[in-house]
Amino acid sequence: MDKFIYVDNAATTRLKPEVLDEMMPYLTEEYGNPSSIYKYANNSKIAIDCAREKIAKAFNAEPKEIIFTSGASEADNWAIKGIAYSLRKKGNHIITTKIEHHAVLHTTEFLEKQGYEVTYLDVDENGLISLEQLEAAITDKTILISVIFANNEIGTIQPIKEIGEIAKKHGIYFHTDAVQAVGNVEIDVKDMNIDLMSLTAHKVYGPKGVGALYVKKGVKLYPFIHGGGQEKGRRAGTENVAGIVGFGKAIELATTSIAEKVKKISELRDLYIDTVLKEIPYVRLNGHRTQRLCNNANVSFRYIEGEALLLMLDMAGICASSGSACTSGSLDPSHVLLAIGLPHEIAHGSLRISFGDFNTKDEVYYIVEKLKGIVSRLREMSPLYENVERK
Ligand SMILES: *Cc1c(COP(=O)(O)O)cnc(C)c1O
């Protein structure tokens, strides 16, 4: 068989067989609509309640604080637009960061066109925001602070509990996109003072197209999808029963024995990072050295085009991701890499490897071997590199 190594787990993950097993009945014989009143449909309703309880428990939330959505993009949109519209009378100022996912950034840009004011906090060279800058940005018009829990490109984990404390002290709602943190970090919404939190199933070995917004009791949000009375009238649309069941199972698996998994996966990450930094010249690691996701390795190779690198890795059977937004049809380098201060030409030569539960050490050795060859071949073709070599 052809080589196939999947190290793009920050983009999506493989469905776990245990998750599929739990979903199967709801894709086959248990097709009742949870809103129907006959007994047959009751199983669908119970399955949803059970998933809701599992998810709530994983984050120390109450079941009624978990509202199912189509994923994290919807949850991010809803949290931000929802608070913005609900609190319009109180204020029009939102604080977020320069390194959010586009589901947040494009939402705040949309709100700016409607008269909202948005502060985009800087991050330092490791990708961390400054708590002082955050507190200084708060005005009497501030209604929401939205900070990504752990960054999807460079893996940096923010001081979420401290941010929650600042938000609470000033009586401002705190939203976090926790997609990448789930299963990597213990999350306790009460302890961390989180008011709203976006989640998705497909980044933790669950199905695509299902996620949730955690909304703390007492937080008033306009419904985002209008229609039927599902989710207590807060999110209309017939529930994705099988998806929700799979989501529940995936979260349960992802949040049990986190420490063990983190240990195993960070070993792969560190093996990869250490070998690449040691064996390939003109390389830098992006993101915080220690305050980072256990599965994330983002490095920049000077004198290299990230897209060429990805294509050659693909030919070697390796699925990875670059630091540029090229996949979305633009050639601009990643806003995250620019925010940590990388010049365009270095940001362009970036490679994100994100490990997962299915990866092995042998795969890491194979990736590094291939990378060494590919990087030196690409550099041989680069006129910039030729100049460096001559000096
Ligand atoms: C993948 C991702 C999203 C989008 O989630 P979907 O469920 O695919 O809409 C949002 N935020 C972060 C940080 C992500 O990594």
Coordinates of C-alpha atoms and ligand atoms in Angstrom, one line a residue:
M1 CA 0.0 0.0 0.0
D2 CA 1.1 3.6 -0.6
K3 CA 2.5 5.4 2.4
F4 CA -0.2 7.4 4.2
I5 CA 0.7 9.5 7.2
Y6 CA -1.9 11.9 8.6
V7 CA -0.5 14.7 10.7
D8 CA -3.1 17.4 10.1
N9 CA -5.2 16.7 13.2
A10 CA -5.7 20.4 13.9
A11 CA -7.7 20.5 10.6
T12 CA -9.8 17.4 11.4
T13 CA -9.5 14.0 12.9
R14 CA -10.4 10.5 12.0
L15 CA -13.7 9.2 13.5
K16 CA -12.9 6.7 16.2
P17 CA -14.5 3.2 15.8
E18 CA -16.0 3.4 19.3
V19 CA -17.7 6.7 18.3
L20 CA -19.1 5.3 15.1
D21 CA -20.5 2.3 17.0
E22 CA -22.5 4.5 19.3
M23 CA -23.8 6.6 16.3
M24 CA -24.8 3.6 14.2
P25 CA -28.2 2.9 15.7
Y26 CA -29.3 6.5 15.1
L27 CA -28.3 6.3 11.5
T28 CA -30.3 3.2 11.0
E29 CA -33.2 1.9 13.1
E30 CA -33.5 4.8 15.6
Y31 CA -34.6 7.5 13.2
G32 CA -37.4 9.0 15.3
N33 CA -37.6 12.8 15.4
P34 CA -36.8 13.8 19.0
S35 CA -39.7 16.3 19.0
S36 CA -42.3 13.7 18.2
I37 CA -44.5 12.5 21.1
Y38 CA -44.9 8.8 20.4
K39 CA -42.8 6.4 22.4
Y40 CA -40.6 5.3 19.4
A41 CA -39.1 8.8 19.2
N42 CA -38.2 8.8 22.8
N43 CA -35.0 6.9 22.3
S44 CA -33.7 9.8 20.1
K45 CA -34.6 12.3 22.8
I46 CA -32.9 10.2 25.5
A47 CA -29.8 9.8 23.4
I48 CA -29.5 13.6 23.0
D49 CA -30.0 14.2 26.8
C50 CA -27.3 11.6 27.5
A51 CA -24.8 13.2 25.2
R52 CA -25.6 16.6 26.7
E53 CA -24.9 15.3 30.2
K54 CA -21.6 13.8 29.1
I55 CA -20.4 17.0 27.5
A56 CA -21.6 19.1 30.5
K57 CA -19.8 16.9 32.9
A58 CA -16.5 17.0 30.9
F59 CA -16.3 20.8 31.4
N60 CA -18.0 21.1 34.9
A61 CA -21.0 22.7 33.3
E62 CA -24.8 22.0 33.7
P63 CA -26.5 20.0 31.0
K64 CA -28.9 22.9 30.2
E65 CA -25.9 25.1 29.6
I66 CA -24.9 23.0 26.5
I67 CA -26.7 23.9 23.3
F68 CA -25.9 21.9 20.2
T69 CA -24.9 23.6 17.0
S70 CA -23.6 22.6 13.6
G71 CA -20.0 23.1 14.8
A72 CA -17.7 25.7 16.2
S73 CA -18.0 28.2 13.4
E74 CA -21.7 28.5 14.2
A75 CA -21.0 28.6 17.9
D76 CA -18.4 31.4 17.5
N77 CA -20.8 33.4 15.3
W78 CA -23.6 32.9 17.7
A79 CA -21.7 33.8 20.8
I80 CA -20.3 37.0 19.4
K81 CA -23.3 38.3 17.4
G82 CA -25.6 37.1 20.1
I83 CA -23.9 39.1 22.9
A84 CA -23.4 42.0 20.6
Y85 CA -27.1 42.2 19.7
S86 CA -28.4 41.3 23.2
L87 CA -26.3 44.0 24.9
R88 CA -26.4 46.7 22.2
K89 CA -28.0 49.1 24.7
K90 CA -25.2 48.6 27.2
G91 CA -22.3 49.1 24.8
N92 CA -20.8 48.4 21.5
H93 CA -17.2 47.5 22.3
I94 CA -15.7 44.0 21.9
I95 CA -12.2 42.9 22.8
T96 CA -10.6 40.0 21.0
T97 CA -7.1 39.1 19.7
K98 CA -5.2 39.2 16.4
I99 CA -4.8 35.4 16.4
E100 CA -8.4 34.2 16.5
H101 CA -9.8 31.7 14.1
H102 CA -11.6 33.3 11.1
A103 CA -14.9 32.2 12.6
V104 CA -14.3 34.9 15.2
L105 CA -12.3 37.5 13.2
H106 CA -14.7 37.6 10.3
T107 CA -17.6 37.9 12.7
T108 CA -16.1 40.8 14.5
E109 CA -15.3 42.5 11.2
F110 CA -18.9 42.0 10.2
L111 CA -20.0 43.7 13.4
E112 CA -17.6 46.6 12.8
K113 CA -19.5 47.4 9.7
Q114 CA -22.6 47.7 11.9
G115 CA -21.1 50.2 14.2
Y116 CA -19.5 48.0 16.8
E117 CA -16.0 48.8 17.9
V118 CA -13.5 46.0 18.2
T119 CA -10.1 46.0 19.9
Y120 CA -7.7 43.3 18.5
L121 CA -5.1 42.6 21.2
D122 CA -1.5 42.1 20.1
V123 CA 0.4 39.0 21.0
D124 CA 4.0 38.6 21.9
E125 CA 6.6 36.6 19.8
N126 CA 5.3 33.4 21.5
G127 CA 1.7 34.2 20.7
L128 CA 0.6 35.2 24.2
I129 CA -1.7 38.2 24.9
S130 CA -0.8 40.6 27.6
L131 CA -3.2 40.7 30.6
E132 CA -2.2 44.3 31.2
Q133 CA -3.1 45.3 27.7
L134 CA -6.4 43.4 28.0
E135 CA -7.3 45.2 31.2
A136 CA -6.3 48.6 29.7
A137 CA -8.5 48.0 26.7
I138 CA -11.7 47.7 28.8
T139 CA -14.0 50.7 28.6
D140 CA -17.5 51.3 30.0
K141 CA -18.8 50.2 26.6
T142 CA -17.1 46.8 26.6
I143 CA -19.6 44.0 26.4
L144 CA -17.6 41.0 25.4
I145 CA -14.0 39.6 25.6
S146 CA -13.4 36.7 23.2
V147 CA -10.0 35.0 23.4
I148 CA -9.1 31.7 21.7
F149 CA -8.2 29.1 24.3
A150 CA -5.4 27.5 22.3
N151 CA -4.3 28.6 18.9
N152 CA -5.0 26.3 15.9
E153 CA -1.9 27.3 14.0
I154 CA 0.9 27.7 16.6
G155 CA -0.6 25.9 19.5
T156 CA -0.1 28.6 22.1
I157 CA -2.3 28.3 25.1
Q158 CA -3.6 31.5 26.7
P159 CA -3.9 32.2 30.4
I160 CA -7.7 31.5 30.3
K161 CA -8.3 31.5 34.0
E162 CA -6.6 34.9 34.4
I163 CA -8.6 36.3 31.5
G164 CA -11.8 35.0 33.1
E165 CA -10.9 36.7 36.3
I166 CA -10.4 40.1 34.6
A167 CA -13.7 39.7 32.7
K168 CA -15.6 38.8 35.9
K169 CA -14.0 41.7 37.9
H170 CA -15.3 44.2 35.2
G171 CA -18.7 42.4 34.8
I172 CA -18.0 41.6 31.1
Y173 CA -18.9 38.4 29.4
F174 CA -16.0 36.1 28.4
H175 CA -16.2 33.8 25.4
T176 CA -13.5 31.4 24.4
D177 CA -13.1 29.2 21.3
A178 CA -11.9 26.0 23.0
V179 CA -11.9 23.8 19.9
Q180 CA -8.2 23.0 20.0
A181 CA -7.9 22.8 23.7
V182 CA -10.4 20.0 24.3
G183 CA -8.6 16.8 25.2
N184 CA -5.3 18.7 25.6
V185 CA -6.0 20.8 28.6
E186 CA -8.4 20.3 31.6
I187 CA -11.2 22.7 31.1
D188 CA -13.5 23.8 34.0
V189 CA -15.9 26.5 33.0
K190 CA -16.7 27.5 36.5
D191 CA -13.2 27.6 37.8
M192 CA -12.1 29.6 34.7
N193 CA -15.0 32.0 34.8
I194 CA -16.0 31.2 31.2
D195 CA -19.4 32.5 30.1
L196 CA -19.5 31.2 26.6
M197 CA -17.4 28.4 25.0
S198 CA -17.3 27.0 21.4
L199 CA -16.8 23.3 20.8
T200 CA -16.8 21.0 17.8
A201 CA -16.8 17.2 17.5
H202 CA -14.6 16.7 14.4
K203 CA -11.4 17.9 16.0
V204 CA -11.6 15.2 18.7
Y205 CA -12.3 12.1 16.6
G206 CA -16.0 12.8 16.4
P207 CA -18.2 13.4 13.3
K208 CA -18.2 16.6 11.2
G209 CA -21.1 19.1 11.3
V210 CA -21.9 19.0 15.0
G211 CA -20.6 21.1 17.9
A212 CA -22.0 23.1 20.8
L213 CA -22.0 26.5 22.5
Y214 CA -21.8 26.4 26.2
V215 CA -23.8 29.3 27.6
K216 CA -23.6 29.9 31.3
K217 CA -26.9 30.0 33.2
G218 CA -28.2 33.6 33.2
V219 CA -26.4 34.8 30.1
K220 CA -29.1 36.1 27.7
L221 CA -28.5 35.3 24.0
Y222 CA -30.8 35.9 21.1
P223 CA -31.5 32.7 19.1
F224 CA -29.3 32.6 16.1
I225 CA -31.3 30.1 14.0
H226 CA -35.0 30.9 14.2
G227 CA -37.6 28.2 13.6
G228 CA -38.9 25.3 15.7
G229 CA -38.6 25.0 19.5
Q230 CA -35.6 22.7 19.6
E231 CA -33.0 23.3 22.3
K232 CA -35.6 25.0 24.5
G233 CA -36.2 27.5 21.7
R234 CA -32.6 28.6 21.6
R235 CA -31.5 26.9 18.5
A236 CA -34.0 25.7 15.9
G237 CA -33.7 22.8 13.5
T238 CA -34.2 19.1 13.9
E239 CA -31.4 17.7 16.0
N240 CA -28.5 15.9 14.3
V241 CA -29.1 13.0 16.6
A242 CA -26.4 10.6 15.4
G243 CA -23.9 13.5 15.3
I244 CA -24.8 14.6 18.8
V245 CA -24.4 11.0 20.1
G246 CA -21.0 10.7 18.4
F247 CA -20.0 14.1 19.8
G248 CA -20.9 13.0 23.3
K249 CA -18.9 9.8 23.0
A250 CA -15.9 11.7 21.4
I251 CA -15.8 14.3 24.2
E252 CA -16.0 11.5 26.8
L253 CA -13.1 9.7 25.2
A254 CA -11.1 12.9 24.7
T255 CA -11.5 14.2 28.3
T256 CA -10.7 11.0 30.2
S257 CA -7.1 10.4 31.2
I258 CA -5.9 13.7 29.5
A259 CA -2.6 13.6 31.3
E260 CA -1.7 10.2 29.8
K261 CA -2.6 11.2 26.3
V262 CA -0.8 14.5 26.6
K263 CA 2.3 12.6 27.7
K264 CA 2.2 10.2 24.7
I265 CA 1.5 12.8 22.1
S266 CA 3.9 15.4 23.4
E267 CA 6.6 12.8 23.1
L268 CA 6.0 12.6 19.4
R269 CA 5.8 16.4 19.1
D270 CA 9.1 16.9 21.0
L271 CA 10.8 14.2 19.1
Y272 CA 9.8 15.9 15.8
I273 CA 10.6 19.4 17.0
D274 CA 14.0 18.5 18.5
T275 CA 15.1 16.5 15.5
V276 CA 14.0 19.1 12.9
L277 CA 15.7 21.9 14.8
K278 CA 18.8 19.9 15.2
E279 CA 19.1 18.4 11.7
I280 CA 17.8 21.1 9.4
P281 CA 19.5 24.5 9.2
Y282 CA 17.7 27.8 9.2
V283 CA 14.6 26.7 11.0
R284 CA 12.6 28.3 13.8
L285 CA 9.9 27.0 16.0
N286 CA 6.7 29.1 16.1
G287 CA 4.6 29.4 19.2
H288 CA 5.4 29.1 22.9
R289 CA 8.0 26.4 23.7
T290 CA 6.1 25.0 26.8
Q291 CA 2.7 26.7 26.9
R292 CA 1.6 24.9 23.8
L293 CA -0.7 22.2 22.7
C294 CA 0.8 18.7 23.1
N295 CA 0.1 17.9 19.4
N296 CA 1.2 21.1 17.7
A297 CA 4.5 21.7 15.9
N298 CA 4.8 24.7 13.7
V299 CA 8.2 25.5 12.2
S300 CA 9.4 28.0 9.6
F301 CA 12.0 27.0 7.1
R302 CA 13.8 29.9 5.6
Y303 CA 14.2 30.2 1.9
I304 CA 11.3 27.8 1.3
E305 CA 7.8 28.2 -0.1
G306 CA 5.4 26.4 2.2
E307 CA 3.1 25.4 -0.7
A308 CA 5.9 23.6 -2.5
L309 CA 6.9 21.9 0.7
L310 CA 3.3 20.7 1.2
L311 CA 3.0 19.4 -2.3
M312 CA 6.3 17.4 -2.0
L313 CA 5.2 16.0 1.4
D314 CA 1.9 15.0 -0.2
M315 CA 3.9 13.1 -2.8
A316 CA 5.6 11.3 0.0
G317 CA 2.3 10.4 1.5
I318 CA 2.3 12.9 4.3
C319 CA -0.8 15.1 5.0
A320 CA 0.2 18.3 6.7
S321 CA -0.7 22.0 6.6
S322 CA 1.1 25.3 5.9
G323 CA 1.1 28.5 7.8
S324 CA -0.4 30.4 5.0
A325 CA -4.1 30.8 4.1
C326 CA -3.3 29.6 0.6
T327 CA -5.8 26.8 1.0
S328 CA -8.6 29.3 1.2
G329 CA -7.6 30.8 -2.2
S330 CA -5.4 33.6 -1.0
L331 CA -1.6 33.8 -1.0
D332 CA -1.4 36.1 2.1
P333 CA 0.6 34.6 4.9
S334 CA -1.2 33.5 8.0
H335 CA -2.5 36.4 10.2
V336 CA -1.3 34.4 13.2
L337 CA 2.3 34.2 12.0
L338 CA 2.4 37.8 11.1
A339 CA 0.9 38.7 14.5
I340 CA 3.9 36.9 16.3
G341 CA 6.2 39.1 14.2
L342 CA 7.4 36.9 11.4
P343 CA 8.3 38.7 8.2
H344 CA 6.3 37.6 5.2
E345 CA 9.1 35.6 3.6
I346 CA 9.6 33.5 6.7
A347 CA 5.9 33.1 7.4
H348 CA 5.6 31.7 3.9
G349 CA 7.9 28.8 4.6
S350 CA 5.9 27.5 7.5
L351 CA 4.8 24.0 8.2
R352 CA 2.2 22.9 10.7
I353 CA 2.3 19.3 11.8
S354 CA -0.4 18.3 14.2
F355 CA -0.2 14.9 15.8
G356 CA -3.1 12.7 17.0
D357 CA -3.9 9.5 18.8
F358 CA -3.2 7.4 15.8
N359 CA 0.4 8.6 15.1
T360 CA 3.6 6.7 15.9
K361 CA 7.3 7.3 16.5
D362 CA 8.1 5.6 13.2
E363 CA 6.0 8.1 11.4
V364 CA 7.9 10.9 13.0
Y365 CA 11.2 9.4 11.8
Y366 CA 9.8 9.0 8.3
I367 CA 8.5 12.6 8.2
V368 CA 11.8 14.0 9.4
E369 CA 13.8 12.0 6.8
K370 CA 11.5 13.1 4.0
L371 CA 11.6 16.7 5.2
K372 CA 15.4 16.8 5.2
G373 CA 15.5 15.7 1.6
I374 CA 12.7 18.0 0.4
V375 CA 14.0 21.1 2.2
S376 CA 17.4 20.7 0.8
R377 CA 16.1 20.1 -2.7
L378 CA 13.8 23.1 -2.6
R379 CA 16.7 25.2 -1.2
E380 CA 18.9 24.2 -4.1
M381 CA 16.4 25.7 -6.4
S382 CA 16.2 28.9 -4.4
P383 CA 18.2 31.9 -5.6
L384 CA 18.0 33.4 -2.1
Y385 CA 19.6 30.3 -0.6
E386 CA 22.3 30.4 -3.2
N387 CA 23.4 33.8 -1.9
V388 CA 23.4 32.6 1.7
E389 CA 25.5 29.6 0.8
R390 CA 28.0 31.7 -1.0
K391 CA 28.5 33.9 2.1
Ligands
LIG1 C1 -11.7 24.0 13.3 C2 -11.9 25.2 14.1 C3 -13.1 26.0 14.1 C4 -14.2 25.7 13.2 O1 -14.9 24.6 13.6 P1 -16.0 23.9 12.7 O2 -16.7 22.9 13.6 O3 -15.3 23.2 11.6 O4 -16.9 25.0 12.2 C5 -13.1 27.1 14.9 N1 -12.1 27.4 15.8 C6 -11.0 26.7 15.8 C7 -9.9 27.1 16.7 C8 -10.8 25.6 15.0 O5 -9.6 25.0 15.0

